[in-house]
Amino acid sequence: MKMVLASQNAHKLVEMRHILAKYGVELILQADLGIHIDVEETGATFEENSRLKAKAVMEATGLPAIADDSGLCVDALNGAPGIYSARYGGPGLDDAGRYRLLLENLRGQPDRRAKFVSVVTCCFPNGDVVTARGECPGTIGYAPLGENGFGYDPVFFVPQKRKTFAQLTEEEKNEISHRANALKEFKKKLENYLNGTDK
């Protein structure tokens, strides 16, 4: 099955294509079809933003479109940065600037609990929608560690692995990540949908 990824994020494409390939899904970028849509994320939840993006790209391409909205939720910051993870601190910050701001905002805070959340939505041309949510619990470290991944990966520590996301290999991360967990759930729901058991 061919699906369009409603994203301009090359890192996300590589990660999602790697996970979805074994499920028989051929994932292409909207840019591959000459479509360039930057959907305004006006939703109040990961679910709403994920659906907004998928619906817009599905309508523009006529193909099933899959979108992921994800972010980091930190307990001591009341769930922030949450849906604003990619925009945390304003447009002037890069990935390193955002996680440094996060560490600064957690200075002296003993509660480092956090989780990554991912919501994957697929909108079909006939109006059907398949949505799945995945989470990965962890803690926020005190300094960045590791060279892999992107975003907040260098400061997101996974106790069961005793490493940050940025210290994990791509294979290790894809076994436990929020996006991998969302896609595992999505795969089950998609299979049920295609088999006509979960309309």
GROMACS .gro file of N, CA and C in nm, residues 30-160:
model
  393
   30GLN      N    1   0.528   1.394   0.060
   30GLN     CA    2   0.437   1.476  -0.020
   30GLN      C    3   0.514   1.551  -0.129
   31ALA      N    4   0.639   1.588  -0.100
   31ALA     CA    5   0.721   1.660  -0.198
   31ALA      C    6   0.748   1.574  -0.322
   32ASP      N    7   0.751   1.441  -0.303
   32ASP     CA    8   0.771   1.350  -0.417
   32ASP      C    9   0.657   1.361  -0.518
   33LEU      N   10   0.543   1.408  -0.472
   33LEU     CA   11   0.426   1.423  -0.559
   33LEU      C   12   0.407   1.569  -0.602
   34GLY      N   13   0.506   1.652  -0.570
   34GLY     CA   14   0.497   1.793  -0.605
   34GLY      C   15   0.405   1.872  -0.515
   35ILE      N   16   0.373   1.815  -0.398
   35ILE     CA   17   0.285   1.883  -0.302
   35ILE      C   18   0.369   1.941  -0.189
   36HIS      N   19   0.346   2.067  -0.161
   36HIS     CA   20   0.420   2.133  -0.053
   36HIS      C   21   0.320   2.203   0.039
   37ILE      N   22   0.279   2.132   0.141
   37ILE     CA   23   0.182   2.187   0.236
   37ILE      C   24   0.245   2.193   0.374
   38ASP      N   25   0.237   2.309   0.435
   38ASP     CA   26   0.283   2.323   0.573
   38ASP      C   27   0.158   2.354   0.656
   39VAL      N   28   0.103   2.250   0.715
   39VAL     CA   29  -0.024   2.263   0.786
   39VAL      C   30  -0.003   2.332   0.920
   40GLU      N   31  -0.086   2.433   0.946
   40GLU     CA   32  -0.078   2.504   1.075
   40GLU      C   33  -0.136   2.414   1.184
   41GLU      N   34  -0.055   2.389   1.285
   41GLU     CA   35  -0.095   2.299   1.393
   41GLU      C   36  -0.173   2.377   1.498
   42THR      N   37  -0.303   2.388   1.475
   42THR     CA   38  -0.389   2.468   1.562
   42THR      C   39  -0.462   2.384   1.667
   43GLY      N   40  -0.439   2.251   1.665
   43GLY     CA   41  -0.505   2.163   1.761
   43GLY      C   42  -0.450   2.181   1.902
   44ALA      N   43  -0.529   2.135   1.998
   44ALA     CA   44  -0.489   2.144   2.139
   44ALA      C   45  -0.427   2.015   2.190
   45THR      N   46  -0.429   1.911   2.106
   45THR     CA   47  -0.374   1.780   2.145
   45THR      C   48  -0.291   1.722   2.030
   46PHE      N   49  -0.211   1.621   2.063
   46PHE     CA   50  -0.136   1.550   1.959
   46PHE      C   51  -0.233   1.489   1.857
   47GLU      N   52  -0.345   1.435   1.908
   47GLU     CA   53  -0.445   1.372   1.820
   47GLU      C   54  -0.501   1.471   1.719
   48GLU      N   55  -0.536   1.590   1.766
   48GLU     CA   56  -0.595   1.690   1.677
   48GLU      C   57  -0.496   1.736   1.571
   49ASN      N   58  -0.372   1.761   1.611
   49ASN     CA   59  -0.271   1.807   1.516
   49ASN      C   60  -0.235   1.700   1.413
   50SER      N   61  -0.227   1.577   1.460
   50SER     CA   62  -0.196   1.466   1.370
   50SER      C   63  -0.304   1.453   1.262
   51ARG      N   64  -0.428   1.465   1.305
   51ARG     CA   65  -0.540   1.451   1.211
   51ARG      C   66  -0.546   1.569   1.113
   52LEU      N   67  -0.521   1.688   1.161
   52LEU     CA   68  -0.519   1.807   1.075
   52LEU      C   69  -0.420   1.789   0.960
   53LYS      N   70  -0.301   1.741   0.993
   53LYS     CA   71  -0.196   1.724   0.893
   53LYS      C   72  -0.230   1.614   0.793
   54ALA      N   73  -0.275   1.501   0.843
   54ALA     CA   74  -0.308   1.388   0.756
   54ALA      C   75  -0.422   1.424   0.661
   55LYS      N   76  -0.524   1.490   0.713
   55LYS     CA   77  -0.642   1.524   0.632
   55LYS      C   78  -0.605   1.621   0.520
   56ALA      N   79  -0.524   1.720   0.550
   56ALA     CA   80  -0.485   1.819   0.450
   56ALA      C   81  -0.406   1.756   0.336
   57VAL      N   82  -0.313   1.669   0.369
   57VAL     CA   83  -0.230   1.606   0.266
   57VAL      C   84  -0.309   1.502   0.188
   58MET      N   85  -0.399   1.431   0.254
   58MET     CA   86  -0.486   1.335   0.183
   58MET      C   87  -0.571   1.409   0.080
   59GLU      N   88  -0.626   1.522   0.120
   59GLU     CA   89  -0.712   1.598   0.028
   59GLU      C   90  -0.632   1.653  -0.089
   60ALA      N   91  -0.506   1.687  -0.065
   60ALA     CA   92  -0.422   1.744  -0.172
   60ALA      C   93  -0.369   1.639  -0.268
   61THR      N   94  -0.350   1.516  -0.220
   61THR     CA   95  -0.289   1.413  -0.303
   61THR      C   96  -0.387   1.308  -0.354
   62GLY      N   97  -0.498   1.291  -0.285
   62GLY     CA   98  -0.593   1.187  -0.322
   62GLY      C   99  -0.550   1.048  -0.277
   63LEU      N  100  -0.442   1.041  -0.201
   63LEU     CA  101  -0.391   0.914  -0.149
   63LEU      C  102  -0.407   0.910   0.003
   64PRO      N  103  -0.410   0.789   0.061
   64PRO     CA  104  -0.408   0.782   0.208
   64PRO      C  105  -0.286   0.857   0.260
   65ALA      N  106  -0.306   0.940   0.358
   65ALA     CA  107  -0.195   1.020   0.413
   65ALA      C  108  -0.177   0.988   0.560
   66ILE      N  109  -0.052   0.973   0.597
   66ILE     CA  110  -0.019   0.940   0.735
   66ILE      C  111   0.058   1.055   0.797
   67ALA      N  112   0.016   1.094   0.915
   67ALA     CA  113   0.083   1.203   0.986
   67ALA      C  114   0.113   1.161   1.128
   68ASP      N  115   0.221   1.214   1.178
   68ASP     CA  116   0.260   1.188   1.316
   68ASP      C  117   0.272   1.323   1.385
   69ASP      N  118   0.214   1.333   1.502
   69ASP     CA  119   0.241   1.450   1.585
   69ASP      C  120   0.299   1.397   1.714
   70SER      N  121   0.413   1.449   1.749
   70SER     CA  122   0.481   1.393   1.866
   70SER      C  123   0.549   1.503   1.945
   71GLY      N  124   0.583   1.468   2.067
   71GLY     CA  125   0.650   1.565   2.150
   71GLY      C  126   0.690   1.507   2.284
   72LEU      N  127   0.758   1.589   2.359
   72LEU     CA  128   0.810   1.551   2.490
   72LEU      C  129   0.724   1.615   2.598
   73CYS      N  130   0.678   1.534   2.692
   73CYS     CA  131   0.596   1.585   2.803
   73CYS      C  132   0.672   1.562   2.934
   74VAL      N  133   0.702   1.671   3.003
   74VAL     CA  134   0.782   1.665   3.126
   74VAL      C  135   0.692   1.692   3.246
   75ASP      N  136   0.691   1.598   3.340
   75ASP     CA  137   0.600   1.606   3.455
   75ASP      C  138   0.617   1.736   3.534
   76ALA      N  139   0.741   1.772   3.563
   76ALA     CA  140   0.766   1.889   3.648
   76ALA      C  141   0.729   2.020   3.579
   77LEU      N  142   0.710   2.015   3.447
   77LEU     CA  143   0.672   2.135   3.372
   77LEU      C  144   0.525   2.127   3.329
   78ASN      N  145   0.448   2.047   3.403
   78ASN     CA  146   0.304   2.032   3.374
   78ASN      C  147   0.277   1.985   3.232
   79GLY      N  148   0.363   1.896   3.184
   79GLY     CA  149   0.342   1.839   3.051
   79GLY      C  150   0.409   1.914   2.938
   80ALA      N  151   0.468   2.028   2.968
   80ALA     CA  152   0.541   2.104   2.865
   80ALA      C  153   0.672   2.030   2.832
   81PRO      N  154   0.727   2.053   2.713
   81PRO     CA  155   0.677   2.139   2.606
   81PRO      C  156   0.559   2.081   2.528
   82GLY      N  157   0.532   1.950   2.540
   82GLY     CA  158   0.412   1.891   2.482
   82GLY      C  159   0.397   1.915   2.332
   83ILE      N  160   0.277   1.963   2.292
   83ILE     CA  161   0.252   1.982   2.149
   83ILE      C  162   0.338   2.095   2.090
   84TYR      N  163   0.404   2.172   2.177
   84TYR     CA  164   0.490   2.280   2.131
   84TYR      C  165   0.638   2.240   2.128
   85SER      N  166   0.667   2.110   2.138
   85SER     CA  167   0.805   2.063   2.149
   85SER      C  168   0.896   2.116   2.038
   86ALA      N  169   0.847   2.115   1.914
   86ALA     CA  170   0.930   2.159   1.801
   86ALA      C  171   0.944   2.311   1.796
   87ARG      N  172   0.861   2.382   1.873
   87ARG     CA  173   0.864   2.530   1.871
   87ARG      C  174   0.903   2.587   2.007
   88TYR      N  175   0.947   2.501   2.097
   88TYR     CA  176   0.980   2.540   2.234
   88TYR      C  177   1.087   2.650   2.233
   89GLY      N  178   1.056   2.761   2.301
   89GLY     CA  179   1.153   2.870   2.309
   89GLY      C  180   1.149   2.966   2.192
   90GLY      N  181   1.063   2.939   2.094
   90GLY     CA  182   1.051   3.030   1.980
   90GLY      C  183   1.128   2.984   1.858
   91PRO      N  184   1.107   3.053   1.745
   91PRO     CA  185   1.164   3.010   1.617
   91PRO      C  186   1.316   3.024   1.605
   92GLY      N  187   1.379   3.098   1.696
   92GLY     CA  188   1.523   3.120   1.685
   92GLY      C  189   1.609   3.006   1.734
   93LEU      N  190   1.549   2.905   1.796
   93LEU     CA  191   1.627   2.796   1.856
   93LEU      C  192   1.635   2.674   1.765
   94ASP      N  193   1.753   2.610   1.764
   94ASP     CA  194   1.767   2.482   1.696
   94ASP      C  195   1.747   2.371   1.800
   95ASP      N  196   1.767   2.245   1.760
   95ASP     CA  197   1.746   2.132   1.852
   95ASP      C  198   1.825   2.150   1.982
   96ALA      N  199   1.954   2.184   1.967
   96ALA     CA  200   2.039   2.199   2.085
   96ALA      C  201   1.990   2.314   2.173
   97GLY      N  202   1.947   2.422   2.111
   97GLY     CA  203   1.896   2.536   2.186
   97GLY      C  204   1.772   2.500   2.266
   98ARG      N  205   1.686   2.416   2.206
   98ARG     CA  206   1.563   2.377   2.276
   98ARG      C  207   1.592   2.286   2.394
   99TYR      N  208   1.683   2.188   2.377
   99TYR     CA  209   1.706   2.102   2.493
   99TYR      C  210   1.788   2.172   2.600
  100ARG      N  211   1.869   2.271   2.561
  100ARG     CA  212   1.941   2.348   2.664
  100ARG      C  213   1.842   2.433   2.744
  101LEU      N  214   1.742   2.488   2.675
  101LEU     CA  215   1.638   2.564   2.744
  101LEU      C  216   1.561   2.473   2.839
  102LEU      N  217   1.531   2.352   2.795
  102LEU     CA  218   1.461   2.255   2.880
  102LEU      C  219   1.543   2.226   3.006
  103LEU      N  220   1.673   2.201   2.988
  103LEU     CA  221   1.760   2.172   3.103
  103LEU      C  222   1.764   2.292   3.198
  104GLU      N  223   1.768   2.412   3.142
  104GLU     CA  224   1.770   2.533   3.225
  104GLU      C  225   1.641   2.545   3.305
  105ASN      N  226   1.528   2.514   3.241
  105ASN     CA  227   1.398   2.524   3.309
  105ASN      C  228   1.380   2.416   3.415
  106LEU      N  229   1.462   2.312   3.409
  106LEU     CA  230   1.456   2.204   3.508
  106LEU      C  231   1.568   2.214   3.612
  107ARG      N  232   1.645   2.321   3.605
  107ARG     CA  233   1.757   2.338   3.699
  107ARG      C  234   1.707   2.332   3.844
  108GLY      N  235   1.768   2.243   3.925
  108GLY     CA  236   1.731   2.230   4.065
  108GLY      C  237   1.605   2.148   4.087
  109GLN      N  238   1.547   2.096   3.982
  109GLN     CA  239   1.423   2.019   3.994
  109GLN      C  240   1.457   1.870   4.009
  110PRO      N  241   1.422   1.809   4.123
  110PRO     CA  242   1.455   1.668   4.144
  110PRO      C  243   1.367   1.571   4.064
  111ASP      N  244   1.244   1.613   4.033
  111ASP     CA  245   1.153   1.527   3.956
  111ASP      C  246   1.187   1.540   3.808
  112ARG      N  247   1.251   1.435   3.750
  112ARG     CA  248   1.294   1.442   3.610
  112ARG      C  249   1.208   1.353   3.520
  113ARG      N  250   1.095   1.305   3.570
  113ARG     CA  251   1.012   1.213   3.492
  113ARG      C  252   0.957   1.282   3.367
  114ALA      N  253   0.956   1.205   3.259
  114ALA     CA  254   0.908   1.258   3.132
  114ALA      C  255   0.864   1.143   3.043
  115LYS      N  256   0.797   1.176   2.936
  115LYS     CA  257   0.763   1.074   2.837
  115LYS      C  258   0.757   1.138   2.700
  116PHE      N  259   0.796   1.060   2.600
  116PHE     CA  260   0.774   1.100   2.462
  116PHE      C  261   0.639   1.043   2.420
  117VAL      N  262   0.562   1.122   2.348
  117VAL     CA  263   0.431   1.079   2.298
  117VAL      C  264   0.428   1.094   2.147
  118SER      N  265   0.368   0.997   2.082
  118SER     CA  266   0.348   1.005   1.937
  118SER      C  267   0.207   0.961   1.904
  119VAL      N  268   0.139   1.037   1.821
  119VAL     CA  269   0.008   0.998   1.770
  119VAL      C  270   0.017   0.992   1.619
  120VAL      N  271  -0.014   0.876   1.564
  120VAL     CA  272  -0.010   0.854   1.419
  120VAL      C  273  -0.154   0.845   1.369
  121THR      N  274  -0.184   0.922   1.266
  121THR     CA  275  -0.318   0.922   1.207
  121THR      C  276  -0.307   0.899   1.058
  122CYS      N  277  -0.394   0.816   1.005
  122CYS     CA  278  -0.405   0.797   0.861
  122CYS      C  279  -0.545   0.836   0.818
  123CYS      N  280  -0.553   0.929   0.725
  123CYS     CA  281  -0.681   0.970   0.669
  123CYS      C  282  -0.694   0.914   0.527
  124PHE      N  283  -0.805   0.847   0.501
  124PHE     CA  284  -0.830   0.785   0.372
  124PHE      C  285  -0.924   0.873   0.289
  125PRO      N  286  -0.911   0.866   0.156
  125PRO     CA  287  -0.997   0.948   0.069
  125PRO      C  288  -1.146   0.926   0.090
  126ASN      N  289  -1.186   0.810   0.141
  126ASN     CA  290  -1.330   0.785   0.162
  126ASN      C  291  -1.382   0.842   0.294
  127GLY      N  292  -1.293   0.910   0.368
  127GLY     CA  293  -1.335   0.972   0.494
  127GLY      C  294  -1.301   0.892   0.618
  128ASP      N  295  -1.256   0.768   0.601
  128ASP     CA  296  -1.218   0.686   0.717
  128ASP      C  297  -1.088   0.737   0.779
  129VAL      N  298  -1.077   0.715   0.909
  129VAL     CA  299  -0.958   0.759   0.983
  129VAL      C  300  -0.912   0.648   1.076
  130VAL      N  301  -0.780   0.623   1.077
  130VAL     CA  302  -0.721   0.528   1.171
  130VAL      C  303  -0.618   0.605   1.255
  131THR      N  304  -0.632   0.597   1.387
  131THR     CA  305  -0.544   0.672   1.477
  131THR      C  306  -0.488   0.580   1.584
  132ALA      N  307  -0.361   0.600   1.617
  132ALA     CA  308  -0.297   0.522   1.723
  132ALA      C  309  -0.200   0.610   1.801
  133ARG      N  310  -0.190   0.580   1.930
  133ARG     CA  311  -0.102   0.658   2.020
  133ARG      C  312   0.003   0.566   2.081
  134GLY      N  313   0.124   0.617   2.092
  134GLY     CA  314   0.232   0.542   2.157
  134GLY      C  315   0.310   0.633   2.250
  135GLU      N  316   0.362   0.574   2.357
  135GLU     CA  317   0.441   0.652   2.453
  135GLU      C  318   0.569   0.578   2.489
  136CYS      N  319   0.667   0.652   2.533
  136CYS     CA  320   0.790   0.592   2.586
  136CYS      C  321   0.829   0.671   2.711
  137PRO      N  322   0.823   0.606   2.828
  137PRO     CA  323   0.857   0.676   2.952
  137PRO      C  324   1.008   0.686   2.971
  138GLY      N  325   1.050   0.788   3.041
  138GLY     CA  326   1.192   0.805   3.069
  138GLY      C  327   1.213   0.918   3.167
  139THR      N  328   1.334   0.970   3.171
  139THR     CA  329   1.366   1.084   3.257
  139THR      C  330   1.453   1.182   3.178
  140ILE      N  331   1.459   1.304   3.228
  140ILE     CA  332   1.544   1.403   3.163
  140ILE      C  333   1.679   1.407   3.236
  141GLY      N  334   1.785   1.389   3.159
  141GLY     CA  335   1.920   1.389   3.217
  141GLY      C  336   1.962   1.530   3.258
  142TYR      N  337   2.085   1.539   3.305
  142TYR     CA  338   2.136   1.669   3.348
  142TYR      C  339   2.229   1.731   3.245
  143ALA      N  340   2.266   1.654   3.145
  143ALA     CA  341   2.353   1.703   3.037
  143ALA      C  342   2.330   1.615   2.915
  144PRO      N  343   2.350   1.668   2.795
  144PRO     CA  344   2.329   1.586   2.674
  144PRO      C  345   2.434   1.476   2.661
  145LEU      N  346   2.389   1.360   2.616
  145LEU     CA  347   2.477   1.246   2.592
  145LEU      C  348   2.437   1.178   2.462
  146GLY      N  349   2.536   1.144   2.379
  146GLY     CA  350   2.508   1.071   2.256
  146GLY      C  351   2.506   1.158   2.133
  147GLU      N  352   2.525   1.095   2.019
  147GLU     CA  353   2.534   1.167   1.892
  147GLU      C  354   2.423   1.132   1.794
  148ASN      N  355   2.341   1.031   1.826
  148ASN     CA  356   2.240   0.985   1.732
  148ASN      C  357   2.107   1.058   1.752
  149GLY      N  358   2.012   1.028   1.665
  149GLY     CA  359   1.878   1.083   1.682
  149GLY      C  360   1.871   1.232   1.652
  150PHE      N  361   1.766   1.295   1.705
  150PHE     CA  362   1.744   1.438   1.681
  150PHE      C  363   1.655   1.492   1.791
  151GLY      N  364   1.631   1.622   1.787
  151GLY     CA  365   1.542   1.683   1.887
  151GLY      C  366   1.596   1.672   2.029
  152TYR      N  367   1.513   1.619   2.118
  152TYR     CA  368   1.548   1.609   2.260
  152TYR      C  369   1.618   1.477   2.294
  153ASP      N  370   1.650   1.398   2.192
  153ASP     CA  371   1.709   1.266   2.216
  153ASP      C  372   1.831   1.267   2.309
  154PRO      N  373   1.922   1.367   2.299
  154PRO     CA  374   2.042   1.364   2.385
  154PRO      C  375   2.015   1.380   2.534
  155VAL      N  376   1.897   1.432   2.571
  155VAL     CA  377   1.870   1.453   2.714
  155VAL      C  378   1.760   1.361   2.766
  156PHE      N  379   1.705   1.275   2.678
  156PHE     CA  380   1.598   1.183   2.720
  156PHE      C  381   1.659   1.048   2.754
  157PHE      N  382   1.661   1.018   2.884
  157PHE     CA  383   1.727   0.898   2.935
  157PHE      C  384   1.624   0.787   2.955
  158VAL      N  385   1.657   0.668   2.902
  158VAL     CA  386   1.568   0.552   2.914
  158VAL      C  387   1.627   0.457   3.018
  159PRO      N  388   1.569   0.450   3.138
  159PRO     CA  389   1.626   0.368   3.246
  159PRO      C  390   1.648   0.222   3.207
  160GLN      N  391   1.554   0.161   3.134
  160GLN     CA  392   1.568   0.019   3.101
  160GLN      C  393   1.688  -0.009   3.012
   0.00000   0.00000   0.00000
